[in-house]
mmCIF file of C-alpha atoms in Angstrom:
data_model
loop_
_atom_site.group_PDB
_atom_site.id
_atom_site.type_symbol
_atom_site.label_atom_id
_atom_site.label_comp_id
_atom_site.label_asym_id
_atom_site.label_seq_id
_atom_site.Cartn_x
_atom_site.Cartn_y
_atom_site.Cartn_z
ATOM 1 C CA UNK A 1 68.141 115.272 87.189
ATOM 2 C CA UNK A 2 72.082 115.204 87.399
ATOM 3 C CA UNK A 3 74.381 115.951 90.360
ATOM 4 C CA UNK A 4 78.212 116.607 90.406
ATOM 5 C CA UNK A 5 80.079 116.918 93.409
ATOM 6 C CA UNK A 6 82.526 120.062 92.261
ATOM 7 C CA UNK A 7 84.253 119.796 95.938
ATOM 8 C CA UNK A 8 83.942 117.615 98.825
ATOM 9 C CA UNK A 9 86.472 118.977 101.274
ATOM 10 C CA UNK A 10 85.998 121.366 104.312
ATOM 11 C CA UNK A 11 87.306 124.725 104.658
ATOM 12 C CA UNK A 12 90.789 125.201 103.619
ATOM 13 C CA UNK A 13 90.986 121.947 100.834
ATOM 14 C CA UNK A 14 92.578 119.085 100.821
ATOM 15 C CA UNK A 15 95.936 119.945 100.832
ATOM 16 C CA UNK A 16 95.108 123.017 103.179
ATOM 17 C CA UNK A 17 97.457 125.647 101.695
ATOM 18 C CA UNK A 18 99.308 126.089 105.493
ATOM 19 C CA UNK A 19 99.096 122.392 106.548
ATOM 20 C CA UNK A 20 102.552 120.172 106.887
ATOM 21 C CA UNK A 21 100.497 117.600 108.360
ATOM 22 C CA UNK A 22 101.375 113.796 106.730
ATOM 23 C CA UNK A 23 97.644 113.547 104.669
ATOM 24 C CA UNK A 24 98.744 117.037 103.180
ATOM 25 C CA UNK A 25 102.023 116.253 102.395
ATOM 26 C CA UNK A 26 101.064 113.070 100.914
ATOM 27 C CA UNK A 27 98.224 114.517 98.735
ATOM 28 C CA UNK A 28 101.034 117.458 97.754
ATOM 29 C CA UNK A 29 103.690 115.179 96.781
ATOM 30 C CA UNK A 30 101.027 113.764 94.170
ATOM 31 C CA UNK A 31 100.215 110.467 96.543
ATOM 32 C CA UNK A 32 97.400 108.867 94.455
ATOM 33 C CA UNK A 33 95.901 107.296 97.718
ATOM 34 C CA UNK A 34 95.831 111.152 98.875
ATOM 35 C CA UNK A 35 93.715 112.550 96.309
ATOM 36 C CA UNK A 36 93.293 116.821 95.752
ATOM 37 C CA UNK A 37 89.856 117.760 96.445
ATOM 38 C CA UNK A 38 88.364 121.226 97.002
ATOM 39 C CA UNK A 39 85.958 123.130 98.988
ATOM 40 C CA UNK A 40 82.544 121.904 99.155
ATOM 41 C CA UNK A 41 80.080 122.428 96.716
ATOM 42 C CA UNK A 42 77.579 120.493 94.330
ATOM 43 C CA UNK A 43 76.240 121.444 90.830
ATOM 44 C CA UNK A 44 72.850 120.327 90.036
ATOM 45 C CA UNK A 45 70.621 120.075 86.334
ATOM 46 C CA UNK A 46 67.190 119.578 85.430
ATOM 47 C CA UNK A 47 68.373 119.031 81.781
ATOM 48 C CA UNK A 48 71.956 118.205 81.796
ATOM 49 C CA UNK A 49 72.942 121.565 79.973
ATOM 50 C CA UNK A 50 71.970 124.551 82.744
ATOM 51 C CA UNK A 51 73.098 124.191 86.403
ATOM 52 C CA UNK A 52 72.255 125.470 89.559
ATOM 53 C CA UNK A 53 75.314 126.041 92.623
ATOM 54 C CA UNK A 54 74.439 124.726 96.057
ATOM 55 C CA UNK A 55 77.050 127.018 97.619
ATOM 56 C CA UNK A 56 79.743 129.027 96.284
ATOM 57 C CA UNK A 57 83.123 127.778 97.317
ATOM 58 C CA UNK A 58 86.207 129.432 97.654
ATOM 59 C CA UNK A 59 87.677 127.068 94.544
ATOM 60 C CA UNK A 60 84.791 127.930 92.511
ATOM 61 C CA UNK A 61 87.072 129.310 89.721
ATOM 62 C CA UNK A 62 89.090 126.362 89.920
ATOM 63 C CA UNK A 63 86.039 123.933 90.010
ATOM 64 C CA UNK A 64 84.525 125.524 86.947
ATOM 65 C CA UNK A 65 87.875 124.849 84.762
ATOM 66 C CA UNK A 66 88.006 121.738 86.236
ATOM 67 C CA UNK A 67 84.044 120.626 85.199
ATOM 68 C CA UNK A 68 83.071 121.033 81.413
ATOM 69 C CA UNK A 69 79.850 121.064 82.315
ATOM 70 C CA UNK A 70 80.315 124.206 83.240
ATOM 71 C CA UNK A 71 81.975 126.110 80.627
ATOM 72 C CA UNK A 72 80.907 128.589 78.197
ATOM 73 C CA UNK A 73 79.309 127.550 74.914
ATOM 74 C CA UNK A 74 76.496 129.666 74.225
ATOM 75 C CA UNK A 75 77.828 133.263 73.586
ATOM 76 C CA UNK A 76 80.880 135.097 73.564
ATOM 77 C CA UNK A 77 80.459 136.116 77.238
ATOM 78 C CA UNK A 78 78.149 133.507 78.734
ATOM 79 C CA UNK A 79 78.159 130.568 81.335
ATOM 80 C CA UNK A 80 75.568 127.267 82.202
ATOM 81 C CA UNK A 81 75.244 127.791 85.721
ATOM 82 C CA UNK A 82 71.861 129.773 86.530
ATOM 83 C CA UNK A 83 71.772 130.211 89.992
ATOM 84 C CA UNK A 84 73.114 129.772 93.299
ATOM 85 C CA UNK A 85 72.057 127.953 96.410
ATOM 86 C CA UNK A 86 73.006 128.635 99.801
ATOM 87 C CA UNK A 87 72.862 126.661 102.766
ATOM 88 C CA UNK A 88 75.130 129.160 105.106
ATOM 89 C CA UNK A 89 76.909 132.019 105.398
ATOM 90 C CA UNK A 90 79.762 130.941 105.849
ATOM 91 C CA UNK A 91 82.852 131.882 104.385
ATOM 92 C CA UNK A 92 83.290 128.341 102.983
ATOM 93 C CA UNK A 93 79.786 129.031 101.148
ATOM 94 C CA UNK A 94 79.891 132.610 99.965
ATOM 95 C CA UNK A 95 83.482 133.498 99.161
ATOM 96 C CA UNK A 96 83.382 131.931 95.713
ATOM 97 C CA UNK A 97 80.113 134.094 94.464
ATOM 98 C CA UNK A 98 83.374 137.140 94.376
ATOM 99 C CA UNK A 99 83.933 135.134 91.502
ATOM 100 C CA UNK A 100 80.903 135.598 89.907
ATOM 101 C CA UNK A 101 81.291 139.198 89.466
ATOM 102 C CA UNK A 102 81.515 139.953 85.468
ATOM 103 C CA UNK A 103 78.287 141.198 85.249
ATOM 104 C CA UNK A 104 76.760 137.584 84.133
ATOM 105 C CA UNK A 105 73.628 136.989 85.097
ATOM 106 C CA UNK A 106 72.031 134.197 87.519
ATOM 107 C CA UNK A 107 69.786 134.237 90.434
ATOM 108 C CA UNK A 108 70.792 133.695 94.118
ATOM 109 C CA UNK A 109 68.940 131.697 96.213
ATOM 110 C CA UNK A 110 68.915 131.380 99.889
ATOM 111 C CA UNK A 111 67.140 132.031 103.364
ATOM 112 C CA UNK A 112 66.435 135.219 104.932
ATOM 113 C CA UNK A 113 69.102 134.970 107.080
ATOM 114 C CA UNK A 114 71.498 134.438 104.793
ATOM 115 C CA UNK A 115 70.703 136.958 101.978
ATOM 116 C CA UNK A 116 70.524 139.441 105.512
ATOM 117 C CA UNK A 117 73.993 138.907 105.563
ATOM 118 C CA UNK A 118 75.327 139.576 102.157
ATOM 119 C CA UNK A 119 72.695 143.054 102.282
ATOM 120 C CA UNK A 120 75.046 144.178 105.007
ATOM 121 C CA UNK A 121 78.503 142.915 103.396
ATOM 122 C CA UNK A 122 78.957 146.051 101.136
ATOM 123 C CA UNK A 123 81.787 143.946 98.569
ATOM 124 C CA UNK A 124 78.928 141.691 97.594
ATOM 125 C CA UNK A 125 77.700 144.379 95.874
ATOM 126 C CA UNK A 126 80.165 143.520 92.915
ATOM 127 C CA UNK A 127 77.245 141.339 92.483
ATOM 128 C CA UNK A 128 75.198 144.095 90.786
ATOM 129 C CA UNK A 129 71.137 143.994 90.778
ATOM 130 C CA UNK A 130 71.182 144.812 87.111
ATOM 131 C CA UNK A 131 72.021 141.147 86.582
ATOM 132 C CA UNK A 132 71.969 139.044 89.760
ATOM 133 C CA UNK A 133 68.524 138.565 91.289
ATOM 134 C CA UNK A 134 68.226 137.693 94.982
ATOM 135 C CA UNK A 135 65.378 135.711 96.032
ATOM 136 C CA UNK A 136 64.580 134.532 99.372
ATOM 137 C CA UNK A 137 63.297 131.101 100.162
ATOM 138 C CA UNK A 138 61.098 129.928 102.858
ATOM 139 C CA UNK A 139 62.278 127.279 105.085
ATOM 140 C CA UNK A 140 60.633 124.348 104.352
ATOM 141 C CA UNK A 141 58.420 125.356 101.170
ATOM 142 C CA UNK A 142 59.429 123.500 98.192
ATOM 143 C CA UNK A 143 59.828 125.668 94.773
ATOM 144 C CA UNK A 144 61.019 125.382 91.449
ATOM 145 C CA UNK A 145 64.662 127.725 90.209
ATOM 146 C CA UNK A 146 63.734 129.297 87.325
ATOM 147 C CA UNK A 147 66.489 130.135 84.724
ATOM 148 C CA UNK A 148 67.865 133.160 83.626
ATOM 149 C CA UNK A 149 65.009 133.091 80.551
ATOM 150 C CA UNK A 150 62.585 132.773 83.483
ATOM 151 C CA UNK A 151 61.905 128.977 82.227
ATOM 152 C CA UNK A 152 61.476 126.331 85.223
ATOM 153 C CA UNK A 153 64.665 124.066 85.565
ATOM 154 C CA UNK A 154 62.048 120.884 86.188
ATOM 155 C CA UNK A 155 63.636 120.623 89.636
ATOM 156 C CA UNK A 156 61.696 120.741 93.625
ATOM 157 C CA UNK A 157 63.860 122.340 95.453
ATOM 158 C CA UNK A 158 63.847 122.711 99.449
ATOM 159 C CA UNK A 159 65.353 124.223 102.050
ATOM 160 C CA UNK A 160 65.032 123.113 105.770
ATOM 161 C CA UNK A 161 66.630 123.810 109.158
ATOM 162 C CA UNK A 162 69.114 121.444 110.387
ATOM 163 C CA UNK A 163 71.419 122.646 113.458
ATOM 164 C CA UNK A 164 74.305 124.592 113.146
ATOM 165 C CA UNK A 165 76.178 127.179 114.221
ATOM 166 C CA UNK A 166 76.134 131.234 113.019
ATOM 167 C CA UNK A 167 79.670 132.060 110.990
ATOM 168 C CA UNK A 168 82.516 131.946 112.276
ATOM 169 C CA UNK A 169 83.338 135.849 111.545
ATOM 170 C CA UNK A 170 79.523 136.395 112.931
ATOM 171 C CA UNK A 171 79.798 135.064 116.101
ATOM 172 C CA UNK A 172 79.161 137.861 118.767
ATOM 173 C CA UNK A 173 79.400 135.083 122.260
ATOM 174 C CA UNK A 174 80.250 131.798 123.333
ATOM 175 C CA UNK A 175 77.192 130.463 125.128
ATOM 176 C CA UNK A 176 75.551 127.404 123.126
ATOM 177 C CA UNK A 177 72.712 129.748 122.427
ATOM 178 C CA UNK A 178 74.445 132.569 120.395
ATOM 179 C CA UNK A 179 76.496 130.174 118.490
ATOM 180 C CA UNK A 180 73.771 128.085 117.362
ATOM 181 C CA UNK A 181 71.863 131.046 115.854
ATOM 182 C CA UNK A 182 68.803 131.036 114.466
ATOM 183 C CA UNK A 183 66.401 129.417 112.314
ATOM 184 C CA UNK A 184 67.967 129.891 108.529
ATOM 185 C CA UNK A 185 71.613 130.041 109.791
ATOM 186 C CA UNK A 186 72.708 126.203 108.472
ATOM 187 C CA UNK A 187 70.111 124.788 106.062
ATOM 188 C CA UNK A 188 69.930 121.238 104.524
ATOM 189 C CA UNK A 189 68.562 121.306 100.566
ATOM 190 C CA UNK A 190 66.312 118.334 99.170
ATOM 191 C CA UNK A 191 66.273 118.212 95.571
ATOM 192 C CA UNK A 192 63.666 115.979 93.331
ATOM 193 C CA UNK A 193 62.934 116.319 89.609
ATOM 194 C CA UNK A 194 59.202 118.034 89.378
ATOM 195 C CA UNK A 195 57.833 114.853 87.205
ATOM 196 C CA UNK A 196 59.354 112.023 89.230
ATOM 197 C CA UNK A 197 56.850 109.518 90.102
ATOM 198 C CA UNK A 198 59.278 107.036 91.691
ATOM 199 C CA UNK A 199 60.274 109.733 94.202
ATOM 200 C CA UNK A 200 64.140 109.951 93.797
ATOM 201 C CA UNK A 201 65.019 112.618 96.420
ATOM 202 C CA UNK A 202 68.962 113.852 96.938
ATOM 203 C CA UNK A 203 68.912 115.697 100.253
ATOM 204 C CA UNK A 204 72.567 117.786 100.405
ATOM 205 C CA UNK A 205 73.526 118.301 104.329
ATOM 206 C CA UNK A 206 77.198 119.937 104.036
ATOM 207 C CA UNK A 207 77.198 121.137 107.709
ATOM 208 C CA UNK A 208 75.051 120.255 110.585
ATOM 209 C CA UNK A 209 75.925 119.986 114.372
ATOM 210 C CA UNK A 210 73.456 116.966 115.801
ATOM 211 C CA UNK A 211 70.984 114.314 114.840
ATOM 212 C CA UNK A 212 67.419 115.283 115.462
ATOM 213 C CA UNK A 213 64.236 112.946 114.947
ATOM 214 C CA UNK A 214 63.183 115.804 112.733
ATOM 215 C CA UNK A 215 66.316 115.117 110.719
ATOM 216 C CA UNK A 216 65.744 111.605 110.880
ATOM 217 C CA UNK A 217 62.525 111.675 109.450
ATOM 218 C CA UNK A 218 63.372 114.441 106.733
ATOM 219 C CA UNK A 219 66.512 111.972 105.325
ATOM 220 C CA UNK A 220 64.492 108.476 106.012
ATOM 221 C CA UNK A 221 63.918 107.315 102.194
ATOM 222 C CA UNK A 222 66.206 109.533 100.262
ATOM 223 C CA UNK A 223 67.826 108.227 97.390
ATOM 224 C CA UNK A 224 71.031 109.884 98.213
ATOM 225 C CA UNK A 225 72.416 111.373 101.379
ATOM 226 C CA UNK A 226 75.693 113.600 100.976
ATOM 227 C CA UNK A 227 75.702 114.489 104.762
ATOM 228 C CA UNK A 228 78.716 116.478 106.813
ATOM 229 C CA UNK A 229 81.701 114.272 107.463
ATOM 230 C CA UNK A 230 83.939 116.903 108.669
ATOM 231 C CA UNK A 231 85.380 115.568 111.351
ATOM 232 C CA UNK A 232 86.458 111.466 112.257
ATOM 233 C CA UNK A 233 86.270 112.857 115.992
ATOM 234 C CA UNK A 234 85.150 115.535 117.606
ATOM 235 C CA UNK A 235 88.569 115.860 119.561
ATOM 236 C CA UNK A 236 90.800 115.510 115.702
ATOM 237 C CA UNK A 237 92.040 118.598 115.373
ATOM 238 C CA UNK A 238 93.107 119.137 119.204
ATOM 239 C CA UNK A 239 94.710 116.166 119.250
ATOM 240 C CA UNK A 240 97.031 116.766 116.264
ATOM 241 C CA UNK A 241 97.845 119.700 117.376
ATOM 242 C CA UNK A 242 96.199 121.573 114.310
ATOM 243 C CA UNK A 243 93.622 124.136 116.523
ATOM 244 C CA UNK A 244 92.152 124.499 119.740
ATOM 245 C CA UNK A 245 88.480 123.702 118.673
ATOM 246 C CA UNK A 246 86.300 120.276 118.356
ATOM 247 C CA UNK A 247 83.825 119.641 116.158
ATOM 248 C CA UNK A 248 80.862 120.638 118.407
ATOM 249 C CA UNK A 249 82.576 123.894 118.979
ATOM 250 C CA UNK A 250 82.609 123.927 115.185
ATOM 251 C CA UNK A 251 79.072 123.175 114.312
ATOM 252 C CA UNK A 252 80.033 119.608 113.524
ATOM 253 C CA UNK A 253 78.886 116.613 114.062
ATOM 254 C CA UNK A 254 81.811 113.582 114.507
ATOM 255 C CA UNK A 255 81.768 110.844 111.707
ATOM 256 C CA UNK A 256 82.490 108.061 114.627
ATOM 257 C CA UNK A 257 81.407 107.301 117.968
ATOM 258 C CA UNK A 258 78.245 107.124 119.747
ATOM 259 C CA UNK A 259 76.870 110.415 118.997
ATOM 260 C CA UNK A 260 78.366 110.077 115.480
ATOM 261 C CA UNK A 261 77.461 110.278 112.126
ATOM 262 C CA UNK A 262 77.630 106.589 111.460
ATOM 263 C CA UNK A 263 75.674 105.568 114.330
ATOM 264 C CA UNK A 264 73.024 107.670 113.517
ATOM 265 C CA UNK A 265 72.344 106.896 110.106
ATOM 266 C CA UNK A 266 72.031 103.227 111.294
ATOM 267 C CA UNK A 267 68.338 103.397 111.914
ATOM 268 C CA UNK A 268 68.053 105.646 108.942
ATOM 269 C CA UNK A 269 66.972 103.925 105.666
ATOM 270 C CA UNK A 270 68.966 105.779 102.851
ATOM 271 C CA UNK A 271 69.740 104.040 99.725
ATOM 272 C CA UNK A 272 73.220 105.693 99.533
ATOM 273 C CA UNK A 273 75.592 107.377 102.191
ATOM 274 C CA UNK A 274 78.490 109.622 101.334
ATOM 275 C CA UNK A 275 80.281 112.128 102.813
ATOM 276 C CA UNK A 276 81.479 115.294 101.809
ATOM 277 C CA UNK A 277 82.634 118.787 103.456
ATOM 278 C CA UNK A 278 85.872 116.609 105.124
ATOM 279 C CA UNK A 279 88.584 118.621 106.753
ATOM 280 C CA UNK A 280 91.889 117.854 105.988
ATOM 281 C CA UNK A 281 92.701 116.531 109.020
ATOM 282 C CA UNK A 282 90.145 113.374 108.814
ATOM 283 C CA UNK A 283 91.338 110.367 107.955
ATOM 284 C CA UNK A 284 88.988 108.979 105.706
ATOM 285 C CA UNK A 285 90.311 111.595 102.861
ATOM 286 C CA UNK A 286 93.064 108.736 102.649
ATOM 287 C CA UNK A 287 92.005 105.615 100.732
ATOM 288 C CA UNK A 288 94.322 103.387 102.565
ATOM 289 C CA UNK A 289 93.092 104.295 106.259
ATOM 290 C CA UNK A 290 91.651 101.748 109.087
ATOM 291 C CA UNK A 291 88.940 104.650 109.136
ATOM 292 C CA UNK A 292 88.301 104.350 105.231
ATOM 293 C CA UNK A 293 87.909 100.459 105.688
ATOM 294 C CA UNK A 294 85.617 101.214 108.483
ATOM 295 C CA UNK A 295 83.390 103.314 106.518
ATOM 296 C CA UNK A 296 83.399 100.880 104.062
ATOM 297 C CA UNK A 297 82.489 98.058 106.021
ATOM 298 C CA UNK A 298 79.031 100.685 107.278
ATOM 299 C CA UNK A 299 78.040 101.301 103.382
ATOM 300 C CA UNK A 300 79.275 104.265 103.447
ATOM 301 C CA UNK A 301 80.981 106.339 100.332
ATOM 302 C CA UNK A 302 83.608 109.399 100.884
ATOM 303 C CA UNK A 303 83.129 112.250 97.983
ATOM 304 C CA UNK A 304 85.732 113.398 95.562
ATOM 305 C CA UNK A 305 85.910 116.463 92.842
ATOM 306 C CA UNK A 306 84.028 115.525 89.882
ATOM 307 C CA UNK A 307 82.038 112.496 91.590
ATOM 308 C CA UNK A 308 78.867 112.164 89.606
ATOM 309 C CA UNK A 309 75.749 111.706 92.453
ATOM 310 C CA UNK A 310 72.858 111.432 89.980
ATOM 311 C CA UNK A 311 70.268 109.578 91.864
#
């Protein structure tokens, strides 16, 4: 199995294109303590030649000139990556499949709830059914993505519940209930090659809103851990000025405090920590911060573009 993280920043990049906060000037002036990265998504292989999306970001096109992994080689019109992955709605997840529209063919993977979504979004039609498959997986049953030859990839995939929040542009109320949706609204993915007898398992949470002793269990022994660091508070972005939302409001857990990301991963045995999904207003994006060295000091590692996360 190989992993590459092709983005690790929230919604927006890091520099978001409207921002004139200091990180974002510093990573648009070319600061190399400020580093570029784009919006979240990770590329996994069962042989280290065809790929499989988990999400579809925004930057995709960028990502994919960016990653030779991912480039043509086969045909005249052709491309690695197999299928797609998706743990949301969101546009952050789904915008980047527009992309994907040339008539190549790959399966899309994701929960009922999800797919539901794109069946009612006539543009993702572009996507046409003579060449993209849609299946729909099962919360919590682990399967194998086949590729486009109908081969298995040698890869366990699973999808399970973590908490969330419905998309933004789906939201239809503000009580807790309506914006936490439903079951298949914000999914987590494990991934584990099919033959592994040492039981290396990456589990990929880009978004999720609370620690549950569901979740604790689920992520207890992983190999790897790339879990939501969106936020350094839950208060960031209203303090700065930069929106009127928190991270709760968001569907976000905070990195720090007592109800944090940090402190809840302390009783968690994971053999690696990163984050990924970071909003340009967070701190830790700069390598020079008190809140980098923090992280640091907790074993904890911050993804970047191209990171390789291969367990």
């Amino acid at each position: 199995m190989r992993a590459v993280v092709l983005g690790a920043a929230a919604g927006g990049g890091f520099p978001q294109w409207n921002s004139n906060a200091e990180a974002c000037r510093r990573a648009r002036a070319g600061d190399p303590g400020a580093p570029h990265r784009t919006q979240a998504s990770l590329a996994v292989s069962g042989d280290g030649e065809r790929w499989f999306l988990i999400n579809a970001s925004p930057d995709l096109r960028e990502q994919i000139q960016a990653q030779a992994i991912l480039h043509p080689k086969r045909n005249l019109r052709s491309s690695p990556i197999e299928g797609v992955i998706l743990t949301g709605a969101d546009v952050d997840a789904i915008a980047g499949l527009l992309h994907m529209r040339e008539r190549q063919a790959f399966t899309l993977y994701g929960s009922d709830r999800v797919l539901g979504v794109l069946k009612t979004n006539p543009i993702f039609n572009v996507l046409s059914g003579e060449c993209v498959r849609r299946e729909m997986v099962p919360l919590g049953q682990p399967f194998e993505p086949r590729h486009v030859d109908g081969s298995g990839c040698g890869l366990s995939i699973e999808l399970f519940d973590v908490p969330g929040k419905v998309a933004l542009y789906l939201e239809t109320g503000s009580s807790p209930q309506e914006l936490a949706g439903k079951a298949g609204d914000t999914v987590g993915v494990e991934i584990r090659p099919m033959d592994d007898k040492a039981a290396k398992r990456l589990i990929y949470v880009p978004g999720c809103a609370a620690m549950t002793d569901g979740l604790k269990r689920r992520l207890a022994g992983a190999s790897i851990v790339l879990f939501d660091g969106t936020l350094w508070r839950d208060d960031e972005m209203v303090r700065a000025g930069l929106g009127p939302k928190t991270g709760q409001r968001m569907g976000h857990m905070s990195v720090s405090g007592p109800d944090g990301t940090v402190a809840a991963f302390r009783d968690i045995p994971v053999a690696r920590k990163i984050l990924v999904h970071i909003n340009n207003s967070n701190p830790i994006l700069l390598d020079d911060s008190v809140e980098r060295r923090a992280l640091d000091e907790e074993g904890w590692e911050v993804a970047y573009d191209g990171m390789e996360v291969t367990p």
